[in-house]
């Protein structure tokens, strides 16, 4: 069966520190992968998506970057966090039959 | 560009009340439409979907009909329960890359 793993579940980081959030999927190959962010009181915003290894599309300009070093691994990073980076980050992949599957999310608080 | 607009919350109802959460969209072509639910402390789960005009998606007593003429996909439930308390997101599938465009979410609180 297809599963998606995302960690950590919660994270508190100081302003200016680096960030690395990891997402891995199992039970599928060559999935389309996505990073979404949900800021407090707002909806979900697509940050990045990837249709294959090394292929990253950015949807909005920001302080974050994404990488896909392996077929089933998608990483969200920042060199220096800002207060405005706080939010709930969700990784997702899409299957033609099942549709979207979301990870359990990482709640990031930048202090 | 494509967009989704949901009614603002929070929506507070008593148990067994009728629920409607409005959702309208703007899109080129014929997108698929979705409702996702986020229970407290959890990630998003697909609630229901519709892939073409006049399709009705349904699940767990919730329903939504894809109305192309009014560009709407309103979520309804005849009798809500306390366990339905959650945030509900309307979304559309944009383009052929699988991207989802989400509405801002509507918080539903059901009181016993």
XYZ file of C-alpha atoms in Angstrom:
223
model
C 0.000 0.000 0.000
C 1.028 3.569 -0.559
C 2.157 5.569 2.450
C 3.750 8.920 3.009
C 6.056 9.788 5.885
C 6.780 13.291 7.031
C 8.913 14.414 9.949
C 9.307 15.945 12.381
C 5.748 16.516 13.577
C 6.591 19.712 15.410
C 9.586 21.984 15.291
C 10.556 25.172 17.080
C 13.451 27.024 15.490
C 15.059 30.411 16.128
C 15.062 33.116 13.490
C 18.080 32.777 11.238
C 18.532 29.049 11.778
C 18.435 26.528 8.916
C 15.552 24.199 8.179
C 15.233 20.754 6.674
C 11.915 18.924 6.469
C 11.852 15.513 4.897
C 9.094 13.629 3.161
C 9.291 10.099 1.798
C 6.717 7.955 0.056
C 6.406 4.196 -0.171
C 4.539 1.886 -2.459
C 4.819 3.911 -5.623
C 7.367 5.018 -8.159
C 7.881 8.325 -9.939
C 5.139 10.130 -8.017
C 4.368 13.812 -8.365
C 5.280 15.333 -5.002
C 4.130 18.578 -3.431
C 4.902 20.871 -0.513
C 2.044 22.972 0.841
C 2.011 25.474 3.668
C -0.897 26.453 5.845
C -0.268 29.721 7.652
C -2.298 30.552 10.746
C -5.837 31.584 9.808
C -5.224 31.013 6.136
C -5.719 28.291 3.589
C -3.235 25.970 1.992
C -0.729 27.403 -0.398
C 1.290 25.328 -2.829
C 4.994 26.049 -2.380
C 6.763 23.542 -4.627
C 6.025 20.555 -6.740
C 8.205 17.973 -8.397
C 7.439 15.616 -11.257
C 10.755 13.754 -11.036
C 14.228 13.524 -9.546
C 15.951 16.901 -9.618
C 12.871 18.613 -11.084
C 11.478 21.348 -8.863
C 8.879 23.965 -9.688
C 8.385 26.892 -7.354
C 4.961 28.425 -7.095
C 5.692 31.477 -4.977
C 8.845 33.463 -4.284
C 9.995 32.904 -0.747
C 12.715 32.087 1.680
C 12.432 28.350 1.102
C 13.805 25.859 -1.373
C 13.040 22.256 -2.234
C 15.033 19.342 -3.529
C 14.296 15.864 -4.760
C 17.467 13.805 -4.460
C 15.683 10.470 -4.879
C 12.517 9.334 -6.596
C 10.548 9.019 -3.362
C 12.184 11.725 -1.284
C 11.223 15.383 -1.194
C 13.006 17.869 1.051
C 12.015 21.383 2.054
C 14.847 23.635 3.206
C 15.818 27.082 4.270
C 19.232 28.572 4.965
C 17.876 31.216 7.353
C 14.379 31.050 8.771
C 12.162 34.100 9.086
C 9.297 34.616 11.517
C 6.932 34.541 8.544
C 8.015 30.969 7.776
C 5.971 29.722 10.716
C 3.114 27.500 9.692
C 1.912 23.990 9.071
C 3.779 22.265 6.243
C 2.229 19.391 4.384
C 3.850 17.033 1.936
C 1.617 15.281 -0.570
C 1.753 12.982 -3.533
C -0.792 12.160 -6.147
C -1.864 8.814 -7.494
C -4.058 8.598 -10.554
C -6.446 6.237 -8.775
C -6.397 7.397 -5.178
C -5.841 11.059 -5.836
C -3.952 13.106 -3.321
C -2.425 11.633 -0.172
C -1.170 14.081 2.428
C 1.429 13.499 5.088
C 0.591 14.198 8.700
C 2.295 17.574 8.545
C 5.000 19.487 10.401
C 4.057 22.399 12.599
C 6.938 24.877 12.434
C 7.193 27.736 14.869
C 9.953 30.257 14.278
C 10.796 32.231 17.396
C -5.401 32.272 -12.724
C -7.445 29.542 -11.142
C -8.875 30.290 -7.724
C -11.275 28.980 -5.094
C -13.410 31.031 -2.737
C -15.052 29.565 0.334
C -17.489 31.090 2.746
C -15.771 32.503 5.767
C -16.048 30.794 9.085
C -16.239 29.841 11.746
C -19.560 28.126 11.337
C -21.169 27.057 14.593
C -24.110 24.653 14.526
C -26.038 22.541 16.959
C -25.979 18.785 16.557
C -28.403 17.500 13.895
C -28.558 20.874 12.144
C -28.257 21.188 8.359
C -24.884 22.255 7.031
C -23.972 24.185 3.908
C -20.485 25.472 3.196
C -20.353 27.490 0.004
C -17.537 27.122 -2.486
C -17.154 28.829 -5.843
C -14.298 28.591 -8.266
C -12.670 30.288 -11.221
C -10.854 28.075 -13.674
C -10.037 27.580 -17.313
C -11.044 24.260 -18.741
C -12.801 21.590 -16.719
C -11.095 21.051 -13.392
C -11.817 18.320 -10.885
C -13.252 19.583 -7.619
C -12.561 18.313 -4.122
C -13.508 18.740 -0.508
C -10.844 17.972 2.083
C -11.316 17.798 5.839
C -8.751 18.480 8.539
C -9.641 17.194 11.990
C -7.904 18.810 14.974
C -4.255 17.857 15.118
C -4.334 15.849 11.911
C -3.401 16.279 8.271
C -5.814 16.625 5.382
C -8.082 13.836 4.250
C -10.068 13.649 1.068
C -13.753 13.878 1.889
C -15.271 13.721 -1.580
C -14.628 14.693 -5.162
C -16.286 15.282 -8.520
C -14.544 15.160 -11.843
C -17.079 16.616 -14.267
C -20.123 18.827 -14.438
C -23.247 17.547 -12.646
C -21.276 14.862 -10.807
C -22.235 14.476 -7.168
C -19.549 13.462 -4.718
C -20.650 11.925 -1.439
C -19.068 10.428 1.656
C -19.948 10.097 5.363
C -23.286 11.840 4.787
C -21.672 14.822 3.051
C -22.559 15.717 -0.514
C -21.444 18.248 -3.113
C -22.569 18.704 -6.710
C -20.312 20.077 -9.436
C -22.311 22.990 -10.910
C -20.607 24.333 -13.996
C -23.283 26.936 -14.691
C -22.765 28.577 -11.298
C -19.104 27.496 -10.918
C -19.927 26.127 -7.495
C -19.288 23.027 -5.394
C -21.179 23.623 -2.171
C -20.768 21.096 0.645
C -23.919 19.908 2.411
C -24.875 17.541 5.180
C -28.369 16.958 6.427
C -27.581 16.330 10.082
C -24.196 17.226 11.530
C -22.590 15.538 14.513
C -20.098 16.792 17.060
C -17.505 14.568 15.409
C -17.860 16.614 12.204
C -16.126 19.543 13.895
C -13.118 20.250 11.691
C -11.753 22.581 9.036
C -13.128 21.985 5.549
C -11.232 22.948 2.411
C -12.616 23.231 -1.088
C -10.055 22.680 -3.830
C -9.739 22.350 -7.567
C -7.245 20.387 -9.608
C -5.358 22.778 -11.835
C -3.615 21.858 -15.056
C -2.017 18.529 -15.789
C 0.623 18.573 -13.063
C -1.785 17.576 -10.318
C -1.586 20.880 -8.483
C -4.440 21.654 -6.123
C -5.708 25.181 -5.582
C -7.293 25.452 -2.138
C -9.839 27.759 -0.655
C -8.995 29.395 2.642
C -10.818 26.769 4.675
C -13.960 26.951 6.779
C -13.950 25.950 10.423
C -17.029 24.047 11.529
C -17.855 23.691 15.195
C -20.763 21.471 16.156
C -22.114 21.799 19.670
C -24.055 19.042 21.457
